[in-house]
């Protein structure tokens, strides 16, 4: 059968395929700038006017494919998947129908992991909650204020205190502030809620207090105010949807659109790395750590050591935190507390980190293969010019020695071997991808097992309580 090898583009931008010992032109309507080869004779190319095209081997013609990201370079890592690099240096990958998606779409997905095995269920229902320390945890339900008091008597661990608020915040020293339905700021002093006079022109919607010295608020228009011990003073934009603070004075805020996160640093707002998705809620654990919830309920924590947002299992609608003390509320107003092992890196978390590292290794392998492909394409381009000269010599000198012809065949065989080595690298990358899928499956089974064990433990605890 006829053997063909692709990979050359001549000086006019025309693709060439090597059939037996002859280079055959495979022209397109405009010059080409790069070509990529997949398995099973899959051939892709980019034209100089940024058109993405695929060669139909049956019709012997190029077919244009949608290229919304305007790729400047491409690589084929299987017969049906293309990795493309755009002008901004971002990678994208096509699915089997060649619909283009972000290469990092899985990592940056807004879809939450609904597995709640990292969270303990706390009896009761709340609409909002504030966590100052282990001893200072307060919540609101239907405007009523409740203090968390752990109990072993089978009663709900929430004790109602006087007052009616729409928002509450407690510091690690027990300082408590709140916002009334009318938008006025109150502070709990002893057993009495004290309204601060002189703030009639500010209608608050939210307040944060992490100590007696760190109190901030947001009004209904998104303006941010700081308490100076006597009155609230206006801070510069941007306007915020919600803010939270830590005892060291660090304040994080979420803009009105939910698309940007800022922290108050050295007297000004500093934009932070954007978490995945549109953000609905933010909570500061300490100066270097914050938690956010996306619009869909995805939980993410800022990992200061890695300068990145880390996804945490769970789906919540509200989150509150202090140092190593993370609480949340879901869409049904059920209350949760993050388990200590989830923060310290339990077995499941270690497995997630290990798989994440393997995924990064897989991405590096793909990047290395792209580099090799690029080098091979450049080599083939140079080789094509060499063979044009040789073919011209063959046609003009029929009596060329057999030895010269054998050398040409050896060179062709060497090129064939180079392509075979490249296909071997692609196969290896595909096997790595399959291993990653198997690891992900193992993780899912491990998480499901942990969930079942946790449910069984809860059942046993309930039985013990009933016996008591």
XYZ file of N, CA and C in Angstrom, residues 11 29 105 219 258 261 276 336 381:
27
model
N 8.135 26.994 1.460
C 8.283 28.429 1.651
C 7.067 29.224 1.240
N -6.588 27.330 0.694
C -6.884 28.619 0.054
C -5.940 29.733 0.500
N -10.274 24.236 32.580
C -11.680 24.345 32.956
C -12.050 23.420 34.102
N -22.721 49.688 53.769
C -24.090 50.182 53.707
C -24.825 49.587 52.509
N -19.478 40.503 42.535
C -19.037 39.163 42.914
C -17.914 38.642 42.051
N -12.134 40.078 44.329
C -11.869 39.993 45.762
C -10.711 40.931 46.088
N -12.558 30.676 41.623
C -13.373 30.141 40.525
C -14.837 30.569 40.654
N -23.321 23.377 59.510
C -22.200 22.440 59.423
C -20.949 23.062 60.045
N 10.674 20.925 8.387
C 10.672 22.055 7.456
C 12.038 22.194 6.788
